PDB file of C-alpha atoms in Angstrom:
ATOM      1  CA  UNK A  25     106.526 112.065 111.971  1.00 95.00           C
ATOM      2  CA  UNK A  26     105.672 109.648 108.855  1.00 97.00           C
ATOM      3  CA  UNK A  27     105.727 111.277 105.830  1.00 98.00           C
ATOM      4  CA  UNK A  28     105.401 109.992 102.146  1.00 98.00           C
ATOM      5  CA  UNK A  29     105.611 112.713  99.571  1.00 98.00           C
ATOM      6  CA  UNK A  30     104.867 111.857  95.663  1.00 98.00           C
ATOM      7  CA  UNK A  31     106.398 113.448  92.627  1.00 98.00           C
ATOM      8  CA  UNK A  32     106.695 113.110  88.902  1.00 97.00           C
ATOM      9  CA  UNK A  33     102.974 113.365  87.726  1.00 97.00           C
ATOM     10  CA  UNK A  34     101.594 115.210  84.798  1.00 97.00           C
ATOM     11  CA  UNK A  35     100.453 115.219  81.540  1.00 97.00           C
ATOM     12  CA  UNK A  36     101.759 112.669  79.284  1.00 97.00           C
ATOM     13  CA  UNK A  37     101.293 111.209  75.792  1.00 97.00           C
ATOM     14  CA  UNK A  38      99.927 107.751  75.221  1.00 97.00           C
ATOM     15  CA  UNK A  39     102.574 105.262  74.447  1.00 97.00           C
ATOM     16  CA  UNK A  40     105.321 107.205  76.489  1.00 97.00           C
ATOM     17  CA  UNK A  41     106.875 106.883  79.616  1.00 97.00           C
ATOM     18  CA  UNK A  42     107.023 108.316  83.096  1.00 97.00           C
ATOM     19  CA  UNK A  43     108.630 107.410  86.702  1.00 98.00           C
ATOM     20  CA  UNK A  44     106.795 108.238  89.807  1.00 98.00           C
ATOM     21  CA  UNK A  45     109.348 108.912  92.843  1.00 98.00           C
ATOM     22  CA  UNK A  46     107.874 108.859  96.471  1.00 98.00           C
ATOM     23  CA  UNK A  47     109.972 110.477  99.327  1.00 98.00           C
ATOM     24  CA  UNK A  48     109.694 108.947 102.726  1.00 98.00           C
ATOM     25  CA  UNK A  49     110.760 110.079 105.976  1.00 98.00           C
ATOM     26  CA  UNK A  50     110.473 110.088 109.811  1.00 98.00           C
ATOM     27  CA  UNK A  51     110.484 106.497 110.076  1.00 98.00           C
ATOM     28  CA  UNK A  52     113.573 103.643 109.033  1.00 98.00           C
ATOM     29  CA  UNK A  53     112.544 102.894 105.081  1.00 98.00           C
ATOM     30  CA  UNK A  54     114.591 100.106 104.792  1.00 98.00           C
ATOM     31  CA  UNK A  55     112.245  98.177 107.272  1.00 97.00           C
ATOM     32  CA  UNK A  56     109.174  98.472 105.610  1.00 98.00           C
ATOM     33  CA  UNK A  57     107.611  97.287 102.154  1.00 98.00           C
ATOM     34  CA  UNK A  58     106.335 100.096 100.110  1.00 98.00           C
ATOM     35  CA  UNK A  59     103.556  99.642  97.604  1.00 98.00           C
ATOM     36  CA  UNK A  60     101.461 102.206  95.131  1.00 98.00           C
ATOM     37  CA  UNK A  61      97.928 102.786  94.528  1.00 98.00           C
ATOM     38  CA  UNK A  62      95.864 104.448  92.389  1.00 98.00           C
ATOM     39  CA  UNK A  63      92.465 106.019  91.883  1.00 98.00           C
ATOM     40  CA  UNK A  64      91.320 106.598  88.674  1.00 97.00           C
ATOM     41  CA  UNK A  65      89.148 109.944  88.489  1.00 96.00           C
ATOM     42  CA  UNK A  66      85.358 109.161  89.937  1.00 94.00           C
ATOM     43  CA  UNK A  67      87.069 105.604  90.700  1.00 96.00           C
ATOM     44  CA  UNK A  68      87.684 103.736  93.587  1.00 96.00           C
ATOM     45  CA  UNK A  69      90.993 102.872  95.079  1.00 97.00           C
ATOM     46  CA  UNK A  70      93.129 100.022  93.150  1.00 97.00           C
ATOM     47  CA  UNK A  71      96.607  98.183  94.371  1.00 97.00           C
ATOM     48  CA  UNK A  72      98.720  98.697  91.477  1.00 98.00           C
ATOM     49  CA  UNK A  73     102.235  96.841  93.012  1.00 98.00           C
ATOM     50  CA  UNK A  74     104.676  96.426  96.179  1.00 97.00           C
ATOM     51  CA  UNK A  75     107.720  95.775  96.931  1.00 98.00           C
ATOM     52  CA  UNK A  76     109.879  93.900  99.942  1.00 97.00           C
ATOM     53  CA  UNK A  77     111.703  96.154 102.684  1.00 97.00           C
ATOM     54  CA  UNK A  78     114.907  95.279 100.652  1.00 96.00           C
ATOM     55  CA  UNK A  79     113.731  94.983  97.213  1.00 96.00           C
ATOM     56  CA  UNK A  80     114.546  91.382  96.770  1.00 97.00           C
ATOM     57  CA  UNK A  81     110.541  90.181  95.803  1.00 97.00           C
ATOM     58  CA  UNK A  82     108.206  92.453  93.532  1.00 97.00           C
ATOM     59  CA  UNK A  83     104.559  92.138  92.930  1.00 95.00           C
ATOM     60  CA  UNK A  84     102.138  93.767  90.203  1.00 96.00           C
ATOM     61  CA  UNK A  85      98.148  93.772  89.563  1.00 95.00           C
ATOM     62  CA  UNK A  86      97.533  91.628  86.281  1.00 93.00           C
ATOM     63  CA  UNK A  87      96.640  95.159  85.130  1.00 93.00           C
ATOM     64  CA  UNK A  88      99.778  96.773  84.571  1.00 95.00           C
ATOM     65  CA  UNK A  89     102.111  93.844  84.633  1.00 95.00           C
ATOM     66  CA  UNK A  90     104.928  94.435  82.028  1.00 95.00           C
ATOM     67  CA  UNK A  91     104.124  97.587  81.988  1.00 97.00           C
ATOM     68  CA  UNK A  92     105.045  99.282  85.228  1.00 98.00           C
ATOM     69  CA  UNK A  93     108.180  98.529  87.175  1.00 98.00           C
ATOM     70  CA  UNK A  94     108.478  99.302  91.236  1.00 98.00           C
ATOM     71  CA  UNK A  95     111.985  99.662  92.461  1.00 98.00           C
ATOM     72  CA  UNK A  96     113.367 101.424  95.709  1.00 98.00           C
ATOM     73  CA  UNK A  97     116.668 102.824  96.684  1.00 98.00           C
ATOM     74  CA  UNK A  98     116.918 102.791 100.746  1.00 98.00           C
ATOM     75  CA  UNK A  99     120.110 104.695 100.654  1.00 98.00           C
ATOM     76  CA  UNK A 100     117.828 107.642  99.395  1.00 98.00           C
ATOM     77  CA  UNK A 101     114.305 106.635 101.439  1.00 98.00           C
ATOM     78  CA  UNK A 102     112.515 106.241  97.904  1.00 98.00           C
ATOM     79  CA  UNK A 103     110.422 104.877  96.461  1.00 98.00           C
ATOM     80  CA  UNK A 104     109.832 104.500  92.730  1.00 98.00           C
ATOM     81  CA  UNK A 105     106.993 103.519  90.086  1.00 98.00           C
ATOM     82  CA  UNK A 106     108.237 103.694  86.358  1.00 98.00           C
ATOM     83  CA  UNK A 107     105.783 103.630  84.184  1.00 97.00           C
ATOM     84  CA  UNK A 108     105.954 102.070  80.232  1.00 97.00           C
ATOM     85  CA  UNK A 109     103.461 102.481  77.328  1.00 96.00           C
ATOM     86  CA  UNK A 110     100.828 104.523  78.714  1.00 96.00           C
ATOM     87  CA  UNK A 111      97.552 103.982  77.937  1.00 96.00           C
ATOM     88  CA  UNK A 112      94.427 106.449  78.828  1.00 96.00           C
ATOM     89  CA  UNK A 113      93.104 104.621  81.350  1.00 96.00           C
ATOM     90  CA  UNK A 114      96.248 104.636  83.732  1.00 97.00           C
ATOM     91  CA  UNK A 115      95.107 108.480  84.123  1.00 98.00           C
ATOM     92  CA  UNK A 116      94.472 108.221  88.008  1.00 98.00           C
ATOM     93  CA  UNK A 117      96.128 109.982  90.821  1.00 98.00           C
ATOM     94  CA  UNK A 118      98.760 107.543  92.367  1.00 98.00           C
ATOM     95  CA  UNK A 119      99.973 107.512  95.908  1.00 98.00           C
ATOM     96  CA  UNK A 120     102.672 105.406  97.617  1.00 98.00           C
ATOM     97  CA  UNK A 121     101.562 103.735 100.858  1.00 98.00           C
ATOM     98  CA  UNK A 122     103.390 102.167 103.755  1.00 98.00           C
ATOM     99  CA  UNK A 123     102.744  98.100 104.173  1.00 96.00           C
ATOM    100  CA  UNK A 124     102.081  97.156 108.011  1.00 92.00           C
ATOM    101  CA  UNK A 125     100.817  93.274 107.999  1.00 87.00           C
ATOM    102  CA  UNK A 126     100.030  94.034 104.655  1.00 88.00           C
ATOM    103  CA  UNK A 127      97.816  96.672 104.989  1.00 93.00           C
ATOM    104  CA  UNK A 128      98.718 100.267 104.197  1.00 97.00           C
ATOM    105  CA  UNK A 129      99.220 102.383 107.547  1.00 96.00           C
ATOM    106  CA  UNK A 130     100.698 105.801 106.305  1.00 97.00           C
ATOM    107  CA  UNK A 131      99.850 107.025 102.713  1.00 98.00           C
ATOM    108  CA  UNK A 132     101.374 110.161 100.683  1.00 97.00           C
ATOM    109  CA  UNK A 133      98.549 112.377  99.114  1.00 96.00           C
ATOM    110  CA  UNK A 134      99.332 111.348  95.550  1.00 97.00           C
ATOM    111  CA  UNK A 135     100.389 112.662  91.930  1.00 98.00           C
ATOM    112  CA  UNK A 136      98.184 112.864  89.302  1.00 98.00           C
ATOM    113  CA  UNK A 137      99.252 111.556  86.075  1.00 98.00           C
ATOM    114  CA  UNK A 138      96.872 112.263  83.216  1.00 98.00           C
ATOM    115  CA  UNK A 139      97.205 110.313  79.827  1.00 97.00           C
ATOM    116  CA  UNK A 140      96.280 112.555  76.787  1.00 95.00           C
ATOM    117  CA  UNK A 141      97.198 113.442  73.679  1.00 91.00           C
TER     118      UNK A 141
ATOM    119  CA  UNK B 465      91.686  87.284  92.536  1.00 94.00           C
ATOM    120  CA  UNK B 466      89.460  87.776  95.653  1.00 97.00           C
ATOM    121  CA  UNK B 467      86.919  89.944  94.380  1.00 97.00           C
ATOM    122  CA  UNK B 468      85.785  92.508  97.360  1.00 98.00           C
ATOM    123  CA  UNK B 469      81.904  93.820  97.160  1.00 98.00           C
ATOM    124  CA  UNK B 470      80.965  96.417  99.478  1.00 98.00           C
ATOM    125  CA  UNK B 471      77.194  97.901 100.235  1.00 98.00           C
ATOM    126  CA  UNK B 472      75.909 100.123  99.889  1.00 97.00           C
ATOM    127  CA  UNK B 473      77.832 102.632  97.235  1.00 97.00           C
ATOM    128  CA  UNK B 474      76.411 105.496  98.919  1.00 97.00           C
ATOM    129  CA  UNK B 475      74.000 106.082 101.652  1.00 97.00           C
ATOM    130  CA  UNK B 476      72.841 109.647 103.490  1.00 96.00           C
ATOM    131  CA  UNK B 477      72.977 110.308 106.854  1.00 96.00           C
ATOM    132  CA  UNK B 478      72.690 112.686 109.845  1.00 95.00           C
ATOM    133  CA  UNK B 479      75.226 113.849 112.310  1.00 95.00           C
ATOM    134  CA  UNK B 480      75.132 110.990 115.497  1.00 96.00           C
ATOM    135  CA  UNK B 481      72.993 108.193 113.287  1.00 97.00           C
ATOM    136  CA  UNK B 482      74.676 104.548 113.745  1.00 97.00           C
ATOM    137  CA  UNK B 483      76.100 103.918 110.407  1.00 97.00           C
ATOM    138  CA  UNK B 484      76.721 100.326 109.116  1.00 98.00           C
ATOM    139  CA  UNK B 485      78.777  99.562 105.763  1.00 98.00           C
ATOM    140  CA  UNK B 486      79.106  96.095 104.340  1.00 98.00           C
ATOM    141  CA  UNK B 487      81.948  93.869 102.941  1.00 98.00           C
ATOM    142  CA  UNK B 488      81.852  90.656 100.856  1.00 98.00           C
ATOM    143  CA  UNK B 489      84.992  88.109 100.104  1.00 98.00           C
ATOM    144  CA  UNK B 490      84.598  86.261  97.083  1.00 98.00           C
ATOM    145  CA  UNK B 491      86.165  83.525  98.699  1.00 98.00           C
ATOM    146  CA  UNK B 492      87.370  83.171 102.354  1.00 98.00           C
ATOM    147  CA  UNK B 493      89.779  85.550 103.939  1.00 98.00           C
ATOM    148  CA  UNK B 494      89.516  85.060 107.261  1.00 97.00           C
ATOM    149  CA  UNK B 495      90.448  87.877 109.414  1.00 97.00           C
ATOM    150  CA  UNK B 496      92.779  89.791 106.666  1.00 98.00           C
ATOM    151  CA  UNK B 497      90.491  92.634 106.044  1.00 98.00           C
ATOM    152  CA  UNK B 498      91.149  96.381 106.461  1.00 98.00           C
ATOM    153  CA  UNK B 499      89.122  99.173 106.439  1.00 98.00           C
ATOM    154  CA  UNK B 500      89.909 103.180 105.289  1.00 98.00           C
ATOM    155  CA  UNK B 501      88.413 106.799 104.937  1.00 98.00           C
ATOM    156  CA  UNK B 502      89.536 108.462 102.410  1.00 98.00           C
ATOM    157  CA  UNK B 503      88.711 112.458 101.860  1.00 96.00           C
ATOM    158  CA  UNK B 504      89.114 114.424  98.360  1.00 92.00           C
ATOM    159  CA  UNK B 505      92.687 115.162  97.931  1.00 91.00           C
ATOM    160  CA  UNK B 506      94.128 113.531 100.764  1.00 94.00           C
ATOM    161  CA  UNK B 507      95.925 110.831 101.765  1.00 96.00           C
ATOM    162  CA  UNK B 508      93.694 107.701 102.940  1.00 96.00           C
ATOM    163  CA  UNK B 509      93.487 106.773 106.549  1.00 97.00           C
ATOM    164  CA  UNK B 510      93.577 103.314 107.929  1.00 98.00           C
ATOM    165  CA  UNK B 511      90.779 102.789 109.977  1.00 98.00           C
ATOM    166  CA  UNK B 512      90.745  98.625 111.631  1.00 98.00           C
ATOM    167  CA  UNK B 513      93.053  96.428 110.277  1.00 98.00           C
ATOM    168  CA  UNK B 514      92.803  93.014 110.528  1.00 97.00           C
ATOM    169  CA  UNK B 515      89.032  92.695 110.643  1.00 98.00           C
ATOM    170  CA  UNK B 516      88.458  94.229 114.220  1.00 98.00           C
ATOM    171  CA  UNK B 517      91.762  95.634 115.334  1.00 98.00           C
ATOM    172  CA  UNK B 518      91.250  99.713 115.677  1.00 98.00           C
ATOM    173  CA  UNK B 519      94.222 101.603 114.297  1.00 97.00           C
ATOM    174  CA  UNK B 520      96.150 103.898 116.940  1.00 96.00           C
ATOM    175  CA  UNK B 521      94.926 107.122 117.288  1.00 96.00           C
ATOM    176  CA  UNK B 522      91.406 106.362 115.277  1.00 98.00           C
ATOM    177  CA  UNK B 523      88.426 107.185 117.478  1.00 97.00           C
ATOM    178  CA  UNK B 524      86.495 104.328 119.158  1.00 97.00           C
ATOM    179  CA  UNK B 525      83.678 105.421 117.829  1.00 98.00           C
ATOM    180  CA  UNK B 526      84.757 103.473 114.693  1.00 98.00           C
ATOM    181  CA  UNK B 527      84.280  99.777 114.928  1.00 98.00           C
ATOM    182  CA  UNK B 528      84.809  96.431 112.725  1.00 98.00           C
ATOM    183  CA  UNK B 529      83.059  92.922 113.000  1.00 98.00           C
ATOM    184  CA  UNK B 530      83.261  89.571 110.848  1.00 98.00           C
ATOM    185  CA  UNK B 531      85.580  86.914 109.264  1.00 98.00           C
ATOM    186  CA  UNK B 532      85.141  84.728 106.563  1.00 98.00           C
ATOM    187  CA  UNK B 533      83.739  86.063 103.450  1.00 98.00           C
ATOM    188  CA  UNK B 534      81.832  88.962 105.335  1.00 98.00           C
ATOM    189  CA  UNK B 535      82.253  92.163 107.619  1.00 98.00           C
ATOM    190  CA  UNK B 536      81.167  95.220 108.755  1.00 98.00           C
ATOM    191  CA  UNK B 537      82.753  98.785 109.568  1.00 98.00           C
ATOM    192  CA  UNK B 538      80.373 100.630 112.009  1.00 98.00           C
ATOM    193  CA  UNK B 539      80.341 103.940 112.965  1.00 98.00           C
ATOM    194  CA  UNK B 540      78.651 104.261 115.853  1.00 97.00           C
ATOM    195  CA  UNK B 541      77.387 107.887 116.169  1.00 96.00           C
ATOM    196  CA  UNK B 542      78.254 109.514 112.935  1.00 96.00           C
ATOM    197  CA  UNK B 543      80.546 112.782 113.372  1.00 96.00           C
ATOM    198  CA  UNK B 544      80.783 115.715 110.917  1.00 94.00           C
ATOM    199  CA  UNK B 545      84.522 114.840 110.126  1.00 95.00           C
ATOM    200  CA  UNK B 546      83.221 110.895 109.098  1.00 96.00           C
ATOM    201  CA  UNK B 547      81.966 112.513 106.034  1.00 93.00           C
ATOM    202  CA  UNK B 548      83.889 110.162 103.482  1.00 97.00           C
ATOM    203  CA  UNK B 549      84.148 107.690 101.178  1.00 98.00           C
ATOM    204  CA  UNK B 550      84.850 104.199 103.127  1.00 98.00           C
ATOM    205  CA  UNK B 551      87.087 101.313 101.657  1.00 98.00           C
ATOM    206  CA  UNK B 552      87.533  97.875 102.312  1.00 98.00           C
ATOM    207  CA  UNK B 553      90.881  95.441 101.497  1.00 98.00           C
ATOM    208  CA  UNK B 554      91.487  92.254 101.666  1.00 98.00           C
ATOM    209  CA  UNK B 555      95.196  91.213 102.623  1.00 96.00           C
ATOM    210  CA  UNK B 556      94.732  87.573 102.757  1.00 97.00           C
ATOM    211  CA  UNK B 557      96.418  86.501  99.052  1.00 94.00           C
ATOM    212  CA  UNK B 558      97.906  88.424  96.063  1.00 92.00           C
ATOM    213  CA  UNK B 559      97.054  90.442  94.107  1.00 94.00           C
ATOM    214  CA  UNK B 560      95.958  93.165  96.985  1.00 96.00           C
ATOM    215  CA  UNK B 561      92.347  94.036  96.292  1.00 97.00           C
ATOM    216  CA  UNK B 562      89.617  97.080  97.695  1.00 98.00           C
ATOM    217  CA  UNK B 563      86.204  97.132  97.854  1.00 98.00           C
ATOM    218  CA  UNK B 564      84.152  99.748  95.325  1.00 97.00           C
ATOM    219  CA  UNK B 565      83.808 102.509  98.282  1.00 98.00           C
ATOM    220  CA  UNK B 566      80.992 103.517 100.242  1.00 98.00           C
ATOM    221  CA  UNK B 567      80.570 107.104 100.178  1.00 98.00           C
ATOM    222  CA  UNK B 568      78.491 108.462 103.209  1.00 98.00           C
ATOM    223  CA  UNK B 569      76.996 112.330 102.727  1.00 95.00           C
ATOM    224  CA  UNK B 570      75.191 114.304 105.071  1.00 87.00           C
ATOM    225  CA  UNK B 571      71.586 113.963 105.181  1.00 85.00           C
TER     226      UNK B 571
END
């Protein structure tokens, strides 16, 4: 079956960096664009970027544009988010989600990534 | 940006009540609207995609109406497991954007 498993979260210091990986399996990666999205604590859910089945077209919120970078590797079936100059309110609990006509039909549970000093 | 506005934020209701949950485009999106649940600390489930379409394997009792600027997600008799908070999407244009949530508690 589908699965989507997130990893890298944790606590991190403002102004430093991190990179989310997400692990898919049971279905053929390379046929599917990935995206992540967040929820901030108490928050609703927010599209943070995606990415093309092959990689070749990338697309951000204005949010975190410059900031965060999505990339894939389909020879390993993941998915990654890195993240640059964190800033508080990027704490948020970030999951990777499968695109199907651009909606999201299989999601991972998430990693939290709190922003603290 | 389409801006997506969802009523209410919360509401409270009892085990088989008929429970209706708004959605408002900012600008038209025709039919590219998707709805999820979403439960503490898991993953979020696609519910109707593409304004009306029911997911596979999501019960019928789930339901979704509209196009335009404004839709509806319907539960028709509410079931202890619908307990959730409810989210709309629109997929029409870049960047990607969700509605607020609708939380629905028991009564």
């Amino acid at each position: 079956q589908v699965q989507l498993v997130e990893s890298g979260g944790g606590v991190v210091q403002p102004g430093r960096s991190l990179r989310l990986s997400c692990a898919a399996s049971g279905f053929t990666f390379s046929s599917y664009g990935m995206h992540w999205v967040r929820q901030a604590p108490g928050k609703g859910l927010e599209w943070v970027a995606g990415i093309w089945f092959d990689g070749s077209n990338k697309y951000y919120a204005d949010s975190v544009k410059g900031r965060f970078t999505i990339s894939r590797d389909n020879s390993k079936n993941t998915l990654y988010l890195q993240i640059n100059s964190l800033r508080a309110e990027d704490t948020s609990v970030y999951h990777c989600a499968r695109e199907v006509r651009r909606d999201f039909d299989y999601w991972g549970q998430g990693t939290l990534v709190t922003v603290s000093s | 940006d389409i801006q997506m506005t969802q009523s209410p934020s919360s509401l409270s209701a009892s085990v088989g009540d008929r429970v209706t949950i708004t959605c408002r485009a900012s600008q038209t999106i025709r039919t590219y609207l998707n709805w999820y649940q979403h439960k503490p600390g898991k993953a979020p489930n696609l519910l109707i995609y593409a304004a009306s379409t029911l997911q596979s394997g999501v019960p019928s009792r789930f339901s979704g109406s509209g196009s335009g600027t404004d839709f509806t997600l319907t539960i028709s008799s509410l079931r202890p497991e619908d307990f959730a908070t409810y989210y709309c999407q629109q997929s029409h244009s870049n960047p990607l954007t969700f509605g607020g949530g609708t939380k629905v508690e028991i009564k």
